[in-house]
XYZ file of N, CA, C and O in Angstrom:
760
model
N 17.929 -8.167 -32.053
C 18.046 -7.990 -30.635
C 16.876 -7.133 -30.168
O 16.624 -6.076 -30.713
N 16.190 -7.573 -29.141
C 15.001 -6.886 -28.656
C 15.340 -5.602 -27.935
O 14.742 -4.575 -28.153
N 16.303 -5.649 -27.043
C 16.647 -4.494 -26.236
C 18.126 -4.190 -26.424
O 18.961 -4.757 -25.731
N 18.474 -3.316 -27.344
C 19.873 -3.057 -27.600
C 20.544 -2.368 -26.430
O 19.932 -1.589 -25.719
N 21.793 -2.653 -26.264
C 22.597 -2.020 -25.233
C 23.198 -0.751 -25.825
O 23.727 -0.778 -26.924
N 23.125 0.343 -25.110
C 23.627 1.595 -25.647
C 25.077 1.827 -25.271
O 25.691 2.743 -25.776
N 25.622 1.051 -24.399
C 27.026 1.198 -24.025
C 27.884 0.436 -25.010
O 27.410 -0.170 -25.942
N 29.200 0.453 -24.751
C 30.145 -0.244 -25.609
C 29.961 -1.747 -25.561
O 29.065 -2.300 -26.170
N 30.846 -2.435 -24.846
C 30.817 -3.890 -24.767
C 29.708 -4.369 -23.846
O 29.479 -3.795 -22.793
N 29.058 -5.436 -24.234
C 27.968 -5.981 -23.434
C 28.506 -6.844 -22.305
O 29.468 -7.575 -22.479
N 27.812 -6.776 -21.185
C 28.141 -7.657 -20.074
C 27.594 -9.052 -20.373
O 26.749 -9.229 -21.257
N 28.072 -10.018 -19.628
C 27.550 -11.383 -19.772
C 26.052 -11.396 -19.529
O 25.300 -12.071 -20.236
N 25.608 -10.659 -18.535
C 24.181 -10.593 -18.202
C 23.371 -10.090 -19.405
O 22.340 -10.646 -19.741
N 23.848 -9.038 -20.060
C 23.138 -8.499 -21.220
C 23.133 -9.494 -22.376
O 22.130 -9.637 -23.068
N 24.265 -10.161 -22.598
C 24.331 -11.178 -23.645
C 23.311 -12.292 -23.378
O 22.650 -12.773 -24.295
N 23.220 -12.707 -22.133
C 22.275 -13.768 -21.754
C 20.845 -13.305 -21.994
O 20.031 -14.033 -22.576
N 20.528 -12.093 -21.552
C 19.163 -11.584 -21.728
C 18.821 -11.408 -23.205
O 17.697 -11.700 -23.622
N 19.780 -10.947 -24.003
C 19.546 -10.833 -25.450
C 19.274 -12.205 -26.061
O 18.340 -12.379 -26.843
N 20.124 -13.177 -25.701
C 19.963 -14.530 -26.245
C 18.626 -15.130 -25.822
O 17.919 -15.731 -26.640
N 18.269 -14.950 -24.564
C 17.000 -15.483 -24.066
C 15.819 -14.832 -24.783
O 14.857 -15.516 -25.159
N 15.879 -13.522 -24.997
C 14.789 -12.824 -25.689
C 14.639 -13.339 -27.120
O 13.522 -13.553 -27.599
N 15.757 -13.559 -27.786
C 15.698 -14.095 -29.152
C 15.101 -15.498 -29.157
O 14.274 -15.821 -30.020
N 15.506 -16.317 -28.200
C 14.970 -17.681 -28.139
C 13.486 -17.692 -27.783
O 12.712 -18.455 -28.364
N 13.085 -16.853 -26.839
C 11.664 -16.783 -26.483
C 10.856 -16.377 -27.706
O 9.779 -16.933 -27.967
N 11.376 -15.420 -28.475
C 10.674 -14.986 -29.684
C 10.583 -16.110 -30.707
O 9.584 -16.228 -31.414
N 11.612 -16.951 -30.769
C 11.640 -18.037 -31.755
C 10.828 -19.253 -31.319
O 10.079 -19.826 -32.109
N 11.009 -19.681 -30.064
C 10.437 -20.967 -29.642
C 9.452 -20.871 -28.488
O 8.806 -21.851 -28.149
N 9.362 -19.702 -27.847
C 8.468 -19.537 -26.714
C 9.179 -19.825 -25.402
O 10.168 -20.559 -25.358
N 8.668 -19.244 -24.349
C 9.287 -19.380 -23.032
C 9.148 -20.792 -22.482
O 10.010 -21.255 -21.728
N 8.082 -21.477 -22.841
C 7.864 -22.828 -22.331
C 8.933 -23.814 -22.773
O 9.251 -24.756 -22.057
N 9.496 -23.595 -23.958
C 10.519 -24.512 -24.488
C 11.933 -23.982 -24.286
O 12.901 -24.603 -24.708
N 12.052 -22.840 -23.638
C 13.351 -22.239 -23.375
C 14.125 -23.097 -22.383
O 13.576 -23.527 -21.366
N 15.390 -23.359 -22.682
C 16.250 -24.080 -21.740
C 17.480 -23.235 -21.452
O 17.917 -22.428 -22.285
N 18.043 -23.436 -20.277
C 19.251 -22.706 -19.908
C 20.419 -23.101 -20.814
O 21.249 -22.255 -21.161
N 20.478 -24.371 -21.198
C 21.537 -24.814 -22.114
C 21.470 -24.059 -23.438
O 22.497 -23.607 -23.965
N 20.280 -23.932 -23.986
C 20.112 -23.237 -25.268
C 20.488 -21.760 -25.139
O 21.108 -21.192 -26.047
N 20.117 -21.144 -24.032
C 20.448 -19.730 -23.817
C 21.961 -19.559 -23.715
O 22.540 -18.657 -24.327
N 22.616 -20.434 -22.941
C 24.069 -20.349 -22.796
C 24.753 -20.491 -24.153
O 25.659 -19.713 -24.501
N 24.303 -21.444 -24.935
C 24.896 -21.657 -26.261
C 24.697 -20.436 -27.154
O 25.628 -19.966 -27.807
N 23.475 -19.919 -27.189
C 23.174 -18.762 -28.045
C 23.957 -17.525 -27.590
O 24.380 -16.717 -28.416
N 24.175 -17.397 -26.288
C 24.916 -16.250 -25.756
C 26.423 -16.412 -25.917
O 27.179 -15.457 -25.694
N 26.861 -17.618 -26.254
C 28.290 -17.869 -26.403
C 29.010 -17.954 -25.069
O 30.179 -17.597 -24.958
N 28.297 -18.435 -24.067
C 28.866 -18.554 -22.721
C 28.746 -19.989 -22.231
O 27.943 -20.765 -22.750
N 29.505 -20.297 -21.207
C 29.360 -21.611 -20.579
C 28.072 -21.613 -19.761
O 27.558 -20.553 -19.378
N 27.567 -22.807 -19.494
C 26.372 -22.888 -18.661
C 26.680 -22.341 -17.264
O 25.839 -21.696 -16.638
N 27.897 -22.558 -16.787
C 28.296 -22.007 -15.488
C 28.227 -20.488 -15.472
O 27.808 -19.888 -14.482
N 28.641 -19.868 -16.576
C 28.553 -18.411 -16.680
C 27.112 -17.929 -16.645
O 26.798 -16.908 -16.036
N 26.250 -18.690 -17.291
C 24.824 -18.346 -17.260
C 24.280 -18.512 -15.845
O 23.598 -17.629 -15.332
N 24.595 -19.639 -15.215
C 24.069 -19.920 -13.881
C 24.579 -18.929 -12.838
O 23.900 -18.665 -11.845
N 25.755 -18.372 -13.066
C 26.279 -17.351 -12.162
C 25.347 -16.135 -12.156
O 25.091 -15.536 -11.120
N 24.862 -15.771 -13.329
C 23.981 -14.615 -13.472
C 22.518 -14.932 -13.179
O 21.797 -14.107 -12.626
N 22.086 -16.117 -13.601
C 20.690 -16.526 -13.456
C 20.664 -17.987 -13.027
O 20.762 -18.884 -13.870
N 20.533 -18.254 -11.726
C 20.644 -19.631 -11.237
C 19.504 -20.560 -11.664
O 19.659 -21.774 -11.602
N 18.380 -19.995 -12.108
C 17.238 -20.819 -12.528
C 16.588 -20.192 -13.761
O 16.800 -19.013 -14.066
N 15.778 -20.990 -14.422
C 15.022 -20.477 -15.560
C 14.077 -19.369 -15.096
O 13.910 -18.353 -15.776
N 13.474 -19.551 -13.922
C 12.569 -18.516 -13.399
C 13.316 -17.209 -13.159
O 12.813 -16.131 -13.472
N 14.530 -17.285 -12.630
C 15.331 -16.075 -12.419
C 15.638 -15.401 -13.754
O 15.632 -14.166 -13.860
N 15.897 -16.191 -14.778
C 16.147 -15.643 -16.108
C 14.897 -14.945 -16.646
O 14.971 -13.826 -17.160
N 13.743 -15.585 -16.520
C 12.494 -14.968 -16.980
C 12.202 -13.688 -16.204
O 11.766 -12.685 -16.782
N 12.462 -13.701 -14.897
C 12.288 -12.487 -14.095
C 13.220 -11.381 -14.586
O 12.829 -10.216 -14.673
N 14.463 -11.755 -14.912
C 15.408 -10.785 -15.442
C 14.948 -10.194 -16.762
O 15.130 -8.991 -17.021
N 14.352 -11.018 -17.598
C 13.844 -10.542 -18.885
C 12.704 -9.551 -18.685
O 12.644 -8.509 -19.345
N 11.816 -9.871 -17.775
C 10.689 -8.976 -17.500
C 11.190 -7.674 -16.888
O 10.752 -6.586 -17.270
N 12.146 -7.770 -15.966
C 12.696 -6.569 -15.342
C 13.370 -5.683 -16.383
O 13.228 -4.469 -16.368
N 14.082 -6.279 -17.314
C 14.739 -5.489 -18.360
C 13.701 -4.814 -19.251
O 13.883 -3.662 -19.656
N 12.607 -5.506 -19.546
C 11.544 -4.904 -20.343
C 10.960 -3.692 -19.606
O 10.737 -2.634 -20.196
N 10.747 -3.837 -18.299
C 10.228 -2.724 -17.493
C 11.209 -1.548 -17.525
O 10.809 -0.395 -17.688
N 12.489 -1.837 -17.384
C 13.504 -0.785 -17.403
C 13.544 -0.091 -18.762
O 13.707 1.129 -18.829
N 13.375 -0.853 -19.834
C 13.358 -0.274 -21.178
C 12.172 0.673 -21.343
O 12.329 1.782 -21.849
N 11.008 0.246 -20.898
C 9.818 1.094 -20.995
C 9.998 2.353 -20.147
O 9.682 3.464 -20.585
N 10.528 2.191 -18.940
C 10.753 3.333 -18.057
C 11.740 4.314 -18.685
O 11.519 5.533 -18.657
N 12.788 3.803 -19.265
C 13.787 4.643 -19.921
C 13.170 5.408 -21.090
O 13.396 6.612 -21.256
N 12.382 4.714 -21.906
C 11.699 5.360 -23.038
C 10.756 6.453 -22.532
O 10.680 7.534 -23.108
N 10.051 6.152 -21.467
C 9.092 7.114 -20.920
C 9.810 8.367 -20.421
O 9.371 9.489 -20.687
N 10.905 8.193 -19.723
C 11.635 9.349 -19.192
C 12.276 10.167 -20.308
O 12.310 11.393 -20.236
N 12.785 9.507 -21.340
C 13.343 10.232 -22.487
C 12.252 11.040 -23.189
O 12.469 12.200 -23.577
N 11.082 10.447 -23.335
C 9.973 11.139 -23.981
C 9.493 12.316 -23.129
O 9.174 13.380 -23.654
N 9.478 12.136 -21.820
C 9.022 13.187 -20.902
C 9.818 14.481 -21.127
O 9.287 15.582 -21.034
N 11.099 14.339 -21.453
C 11.946 15.516 -21.661
C 11.614 16.260 -22.945
O 11.988 17.419 -23.100
N 10.912 15.628 -23.874
C 10.625 16.256 -25.164
C 9.174 16.709 -25.318
O 8.872 17.450 -26.253
N 8.294 16.256 -24.437
C 6.873 16.565 -24.572
C 6.600 17.985 -24.086
O 7.104 18.414 -23.054
N 5.802 18.699 -24.874
C 5.415 20.065 -24.516
C 4.579 20.062 -23.242
O 3.737 19.183 -23.053
N 4.783 21.041 -22.383
C 3.922 21.150 -21.200
C 2.469 21.360 -21.641
O 2.216 21.845 -22.739
N 1.566 20.985 -20.788
C 0.158 21.163 -21.102
C -0.692 20.211 -20.298
O -0.197 19.542 -19.384
N -1.962 20.141 -20.649
C -2.885 19.304 -19.876
C -2.530 17.824 -19.953
O -2.038 17.343 -20.975
N -2.768 17.140 -18.860
C -2.597 15.682 -18.785
C -1.235 15.220 -19.291
O -1.133 14.247 -20.039
N -0.197 15.906 -18.848
C 1.161 15.586 -19.296
C 1.505 14.123 -19.049
O 2.014 13.436 -19.940
N 1.224 13.624 -17.856
C 1.558 12.234 -17.533
C 0.832 11.270 -18.463
O 1.423 10.312 -18.967
N -0.430 11.509 -18.728
C -1.199 10.644 -19.626
C -0.641 10.706 -21.040
O -0.565 9.678 -21.731
N -0.226 11.873 -21.479
C 0.349 11.990 -22.819
C 1.665 11.223 -22.915
O 1.922 10.546 -23.915
N 2.479 11.303 -21.879
C 3.759 10.584 -21.879
C 3.523 9.072 -21.849
O 4.125 8.316 -22.613
N 2.619 8.625 -20.994
C 2.345 7.187 -20.866
C 1.777 6.622 -22.161
O 2.235 5.584 -22.652
N 0.786 7.294 -22.732
C 0.160 6.751 -23.945
C 1.141 6.754 -25.107
O 1.217 5.783 -25.859
N 1.914 7.808 -25.262
C 2.882 7.879 -26.364
C 3.953 6.802 -26.217
O 4.346 6.161 -27.187
N 4.422 6.579 -24.995
C 5.432 5.550 -24.759
C 4.896 4.179 -25.144
O 5.569 3.412 -25.846
N 3.700 3.852 -24.696
C 3.111 2.554 -25.034
C 2.957 2.384 -26.534
O 3.273 1.331 -27.082
N 2.495 3.407 -27.200
C 2.296 3.319 -28.645
C 3.624 3.193 -29.386
O 3.709 2.507 -30.393
N 4.669 3.826 -28.878
C 5.983 3.738 -29.516
C 6.602 2.356 -29.353
O 7.295 1.870 -30.236
N 6.389 1.725 -28.215
C 7.073 0.472 -27.897
C 6.315 -0.765 -28.378
O 6.922 -1.756 -28.766
N 5.012 -0.710 -28.371
C 4.222 -1.932 -28.490
C 4.243 -2.606 -29.851
O 4.001 -3.798 -29.945
N 4.519 -1.904 -30.873
C 4.160 -2.399 -32.192
C 5.258 -3.153 -32.903
O 6.396 -2.734 -32.936
N 4.868 -4.261 -33.454
C 5.657 -4.948 -34.445
C 6.790 -5.826 -33.965
O 7.255 -5.757 -32.848
N 7.192 -6.678 -34.860
C 8.406 -7.454 -34.801
C 8.679 -8.192 -33.510
O 7.878 -8.967 -33.022
N 9.872 -7.940 -32.987
C 10.374 -8.692 -31.843
C 9.506 -8.504 -30.606
O 9.371 -9.412 -29.806
N 8.936 -7.326 -30.408
C 8.114 -7.111 -29.214
C 6.902 -8.028 -29.243
O 6.525 -8.584 -28.229
N 6.299 -8.205 -30.418
C 5.163 -9.127 -30.531
C 5.591 -10.541 -30.187
O 4.922 -11.226 -29.416
N 6.701 -10.966 -30.760
C 7.170 -12.329 -30.523
C 7.542 -12.529 -29.059
O 7.229 -13.555 -28.464
N 8.199 -11.546 -28.483
C 8.602 -11.618 -27.084
C 7.366 -11.680 -26.178
O 7.293 -12.501 -25.268
N 6.391 -10.813 -26.432
C 5.183 -10.776 -25.605
C 4.430 -12.099 -25.662
O 3.958 -12.605 -24.640
N 4.325 -12.671 -26.839
C 3.639 -13.952 -26.986
C 4.376 -15.052 -26.235
O 3.768 -15.860 -25.527
N 5.689 -15.066 -26.359
C 6.486 -16.067 -25.637
C 6.388 -15.913 -24.134
O 6.268 -16.893 -23.392
N 6.408 -14.677 -23.659
C 6.338 -14.445 -22.214
C 4.939 -14.760 -21.675
O 4.799 -15.158 -20.532
N 3.925 -14.590 -22.504
C 2.578 -14.911 -22.066
C 2.494 -16.390 -21.683
O 1.868 -16.748 -20.684
N 3.169 -17.241 -22.428
C 3.171 -18.668 -22.114
C 3.839 -18.923 -20.768
O 3.352 -19.716 -19.959
N 4.947 -18.237 -20.501
C 5.654 -18.428 -19.234
C 4.810 -17.953 -18.062
O 4.766 -18.600 -17.010
N 4.138 -16.831 -18.224
C 3.354 -16.293 -17.113
C 2.067 -17.079 -16.895
O 1.497 -17.029 -15.804
N 1.620 -17.827 -17.904
C 0.462 -18.696 -17.703
C 0.818 -19.800 -16.711
O -0.003 -20.197 -15.885
N 2.067 -20.278 -16.785
C 2.534 -21.305 -15.856
C 2.869 -20.718 -14.488
O 2.727 -21.388 -13.478
N 3.351 -19.477 -14.473
C 3.748 -18.844 -13.227
C 3.292 -17.387 -13.231
O 4.074 -16.491 -13.552
N 2.039 -17.128 -12.848
C 1.513 -15.766 -12.876
C 2.293 -14.785 -11.999
O 2.283 -13.590 -12.242
N 3.004 -15.292 -11.010
C 3.796 -14.428 -10.145
C 4.903 -13.692 -10.881
O 5.386 -12.661 -10.403
N 5.308 -14.207 -12.047
C 6.323 -13.510 -12.833
C 5.862 -12.101 -13.218
O 6.681 -11.222 -13.465
N 4.556 -11.905 -13.273
C 4.026 -10.606 -13.673
C 3.865 -9.629 -12.501
O 3.432 -8.494 -12.709
N 4.243 -10.027 -11.309
C 4.112 -9.122 -10.162
C 4.811 -7.782 -10.382
O 4.231 -6.732 -10.077
N 6.040 -7.748 -10.937
C 6.652 -6.436 -11.193
C 5.864 -5.605 -12.206
O 5.796 -4.382 -12.085
N 5.261 -6.255 -13.182
C 4.447 -5.537 -14.168
C 3.193 -4.993 -13.490
O 2.790 -3.849 -13.744
N 2.599 -5.788 -12.626
C 1.425 -5.315 -11.875
C 1.776 -4.071 -11.060
O 0.990 -3.131 -10.962
N 2.964 -4.063 -10.481
C 3.398 -2.914 -9.685
C 3.580 -1.677 -10.564
O 3.185 -0.579 -10.179
N 4.139 -1.844 -11.741
C 4.302 -0.726 -12.670
C 2.929 -0.173 -13.070
O 2.727 1.044 -13.105
N 1.994 -1.057 -13.346
C 0.645 -0.625 -13.719
C -0.007 0.138 -12.566
O -0.613 1.197 -12.773
N 0.141 -0.366 -11.363
C -0.405 0.313 -10.188
C 0.234 1.688 -9.999
O -0.460 2.680 -9.715
N 1.545 1.758 -10.172
C 2.247 3.037 -10.048
C 1.804 4.022 -11.126
O 1.666 5.219 -10.862
N 1.595 3.511 -12.337
C 1.127 4.369 -13.427
C -0.234 4.948 -13.088
O -0.469 6.150 -13.267
N -1.126 4.114 -12.574
C -2.447 4.595 -12.176
C -2.329 5.670 -11.097
O -2.978 6.716 -11.177
N -1.481 5.436 -10.108
C -1.288 6.436 -9.049
C -0.772 7.752 -9.618
O -1.222 8.832 -9.225
N 0.190 7.671 -10.565
C 0.736 8.879 -11.190
C -0.336 9.618 -11.991
O -0.402 10.853 -11.945
N -1.150 8.879 -12.709
C -2.221 9.517 -13.476
C -3.211 10.205 -12.544
O -3.644 11.327 -12.808
N -3.564 9.537 -11.457
C -4.503 10.132 -10.501
C -3.937 11.395 -9.867
O -4.658 12.357 -9.630
N -2.655 11.397 -9.593
C -2.030 12.530 -8.918
C -1.704 13.687 -9.862
O -1.570 14.824 -9.416
N -1.564 13.410 -11.162
C -1.031 14.423 -12.072
C -1.889 14.678 -13.297
O -1.352 15.037 -14.348
N -3.191 14.513 -13.201
C -4.048 14.726 -14.371
C -4.972 15.904 -14.158
O -5.586 16.039 -13.099
N -5.051 16.721 -15.181
C -5.981 17.853 -15.162
C -7.410 17.366 -15.364
O -8.345 17.939 -14.824
N -7.566 16.347 -16.174
C -8.867 15.736 -16.447
C -8.671 14.230 -16.287
O -8.274 13.536 -17.219
N -8.922 13.738 -15.079
C -8.638 12.338 -14.768
C -9.426 11.381 -15.650
O -8.886 10.368 -16.095
N -10.683 11.679 -15.928
C -11.474 10.801 -16.787
C -10.819 10.661 -18.164
O -10.696 9.555 -18.702
N -10.377 11.771 -18.730
C -9.728 11.739 -20.044
C -8.407 10.979 -19.977
O -8.090 10.181 -20.868
N -7.647 11.204 -18.917
C -6.356 10.521 -18.759
C -6.550 9.015 -18.649
O -5.846 8.234 -19.304
N -7.511 8.602 -17.824
C -7.754 7.171 -17.647
C -8.292 6.528 -18.924
O -7.881 5.423 -19.287
N -9.189 7.213 -19.592
C -9.746 6.682 -20.837
C -8.657 6.547 -21.906
O -8.567 5.528 -22.594
N -7.808 7.557 -22.023
C -6.715 7.498 -22.991
C -5.740 6.375 -22.674
O -5.302 5.641 -23.564
N -5.407 6.222 -21.393
C -4.480 5.163 -20.977
C -5.080 3.789 -21.244
O -4.433 2.906 -21.804
N -6.337 3.617 -20.861
C -6.999 2.330 -21.062
C -7.102 1.985 -22.548
O -6.831 0.847 -22.956
N -7.458 2.963 -23.373
C -7.546 2.717 -24.819
C -6.171 2.346 -25.389
O -6.050 1.437 -26.216
N -5.146 3.014 -24.925
C -3.795 2.723 -25.397
C -3.346 1.336 -24.955
O -2.729 0.595 -25.725
N -3.630 0.980 -23.707
C -3.290 -0.360 -23.223
C -3.998 -1.428 -24.055
O -3.398 -2.436 -24.434
N -5.268 -1.202 -24.355
C -6.017 -2.161 -25.171
C -5.436 -2.299 -26.564
O -5.203 -3.413 -27.049
N -5.169 -1.175 -27.204
C -4.601 -1.198 -28.550
C -3.220 -1.847 -28.543
O -2.924 -2.707 -29.377
N -2.387 -1.475 -27.583
C -1.028 -2.031 -27.552
C -1.047 -3.524 -27.259
O -0.262 -4.285 -27.836
N -1.947 -3.972 -26.407
C -2.041 -5.411 -26.145
C -2.518 -6.180 -27.368
O -2.002 -7.261 -27.661
N -3.481 -5.643 -28.086
C -3.909 -6.284 -29.330
C -2.738 -6.386 -30.296
O -2.533 -7.430 -30.928
N -1.964 -5.322 -30.400
C -0.842 -5.313 -31.340
C 0.293 -6.223 -30.872
O 0.868 -6.959 -31.676
N 0.621 -6.177 -29.583
C 1.724 -7.008 -29.090
C 1.441 -8.491 -29.242
O 2.345 -9.289 -29.416
N 0.176 -8.864 -29.177
C -0.176 -10.277 -29.301
C -0.663 -10.619 -30.704
O -1.234 -11.682 -30.929
N -0.433 -9.677 -31.622
C -0.773 -9.870 -33.034
C -2.250 -10.242 -33.219
O -2.584 -11.119 -34.012
N -3.102 -9.557 -32.477
C -4.539 -9.801 -32.543
C -5.330 -8.622 -33.107
O -6.546 -8.693 -33.214
N -4.648 -7.556 -33.458
C -5.339 -6.342 -33.870
C -6.058 -6.525 -35.204
O -5.451 -6.931 -36.194
N -7.351 -6.172 -35.233
C -8.105 -6.241 -36.488
C -8.014 -4.935 -37.286
O -8.582 -4.834 -38.366
N -7.272 -3.938 -36.761
C -7.285 -2.603 -37.343
C -6.302 -2.448 -38.494
O -5.175 -2.939 -38.434
N -6.746 -1.734 -39.520
C -5.849 -1.360 -40.610
C -4.952 -0.231 -40.111
O -5.199 0.355 -39.050
N -3.943 0.111 -40.894
C -3.078 1.238 -40.529
C -3.892 2.528 -40.422
O -3.654 3.344 -39.524
N -4.853 2.689 -41.316
C -5.702 3.883 -41.279
C -6.562 3.899 -40.015
O -6.736 4.940 -39.389
N -7.125 2.731 -39.652
C -7.909 2.637 -38.419
C -7.048 3.003 -37.217
O -7.468 3.759 -36.341
N -5.837 2.451 -37.188
C -4.936 2.691 -36.063
C -4.611 4.176 -35.953
O -4.634 4.749 -34.868
N -4.296 4.805 -37.078
C -4.000 6.240 -37.058
C -5.175 7.035 -36.510
O -4.990 7.971 -35.730
N -6.375 6.657 -36.925
C -7.585 7.330 -36.432
C -7.731 7.157 -34.927
O -8.050 8.099 -34.202
N -7.493 5.941 -34.450
C -7.608 5.649 -33.018
C -6.571 6.439 -32.230
O -6.885 7.042 -31.192
N -5.328 6.457 -32.709
C -4.262 7.184 -32.011
C -4.586 8.670 -31.953
O -4.410 9.313 -30.909
N -5.079 9.230 -33.049
C -5.464 10.649 -33.047
C -6.613 10.898 -32.074
O -6.640 11.924 -31.382
N -7.554 9.982 -32.000
C -8.669 10.128 -31.061
C -8.166 10.067 -29.612
O -8.618 10.839 -28.761
N -7.246 9.154 -29.333
C -6.659 9.074 -27.986
C -5.970 10.387 -27.653
O -6.162 10.946 -26.564
N -5.184 10.904 -28.583
C -4.498 12.182 -28.354
C -5.497 13.299 -28.073
O -5.296 14.100 -27.154
N -6.566 13.365 -28.856
C -7.578 14.409 -28.650
C -8.209 14.299 -27.277
O -8.371 15.297 -26.568
N -8.556 13.087 -26.880
C -9.194 12.888 -25.573
C -8.246 13.281 -24.458
O -8.633 13.997 -23.519
N -7.002 12.849 -24.547
C -6.042 13.130 -23.480
C -5.729 14.615 -23.394
O -5.640 15.173 -22.306
N -5.584 15.283 -24.534
C -5.225 16.696 -24.533
C -6.426 17.594 -24.259
O -6.351 18.524 -23.451
N -7.539 17.326 -24.907
C -8.676 18.224 -24.806
C -9.684 17.828 -23.743
O -10.572 18.591 -23.399
N -9.594 16.617 -23.249
C -10.527 16.182 -22.214
C -11.812 15.620 -22.795
O -11.970 15.488 -24.006
N -12.701 15.323 -21.895
C -13.981 14.718 -22.284
C -15.062 15.757 -22.060
O -15.230 16.281 -20.964
N -15.780 16.077 -23.121
C -16.911 17.011 -22.989
C -18.039 16.296 -22.261
O -18.377 15.165 -22.576
N -18.599 16.977 -21.304
C -19.680 16.342 -20.528
C -21.033 16.699 -21.082
O -21.299 17.651 -21.641
């Protein structure tokens, strides 16, 4: 399951989103059907259609849940990060690095990339999150150049990893992550 539910019993909506995420990871968003999602979720097609009347609505729901998961991770991390320079950049970069790597996230990202190629508008909520992140970094950075550079490097690394394109060894990755941390915390020497 890509996004586990932390409460007790899952709602039909959560079951549908879990089933859809598993199917997207297995077969891709382009081959995803509402019938297959309903079957995998153990619900009637009517139950699925009540929650998501179209495939596009289902894909939008999946993207929205991914955004909510990232936001939740970011806020949980914010409570544990030590105060100091470029706090927002440190929280953003750490969250991306924690979420992006491996397994289901890679499969999900690859599957969703196919869906958004057909309908780029599905990424509008993601574009808004990125814009908001930039605004937060601009408003809350002690060294904006360092914050932006760290964020951009993290986005690049996480995208390479999510799409299983990274040429870096584990040692390379560790070096890069440490360099990002140094830049974000210590700033850029001019």
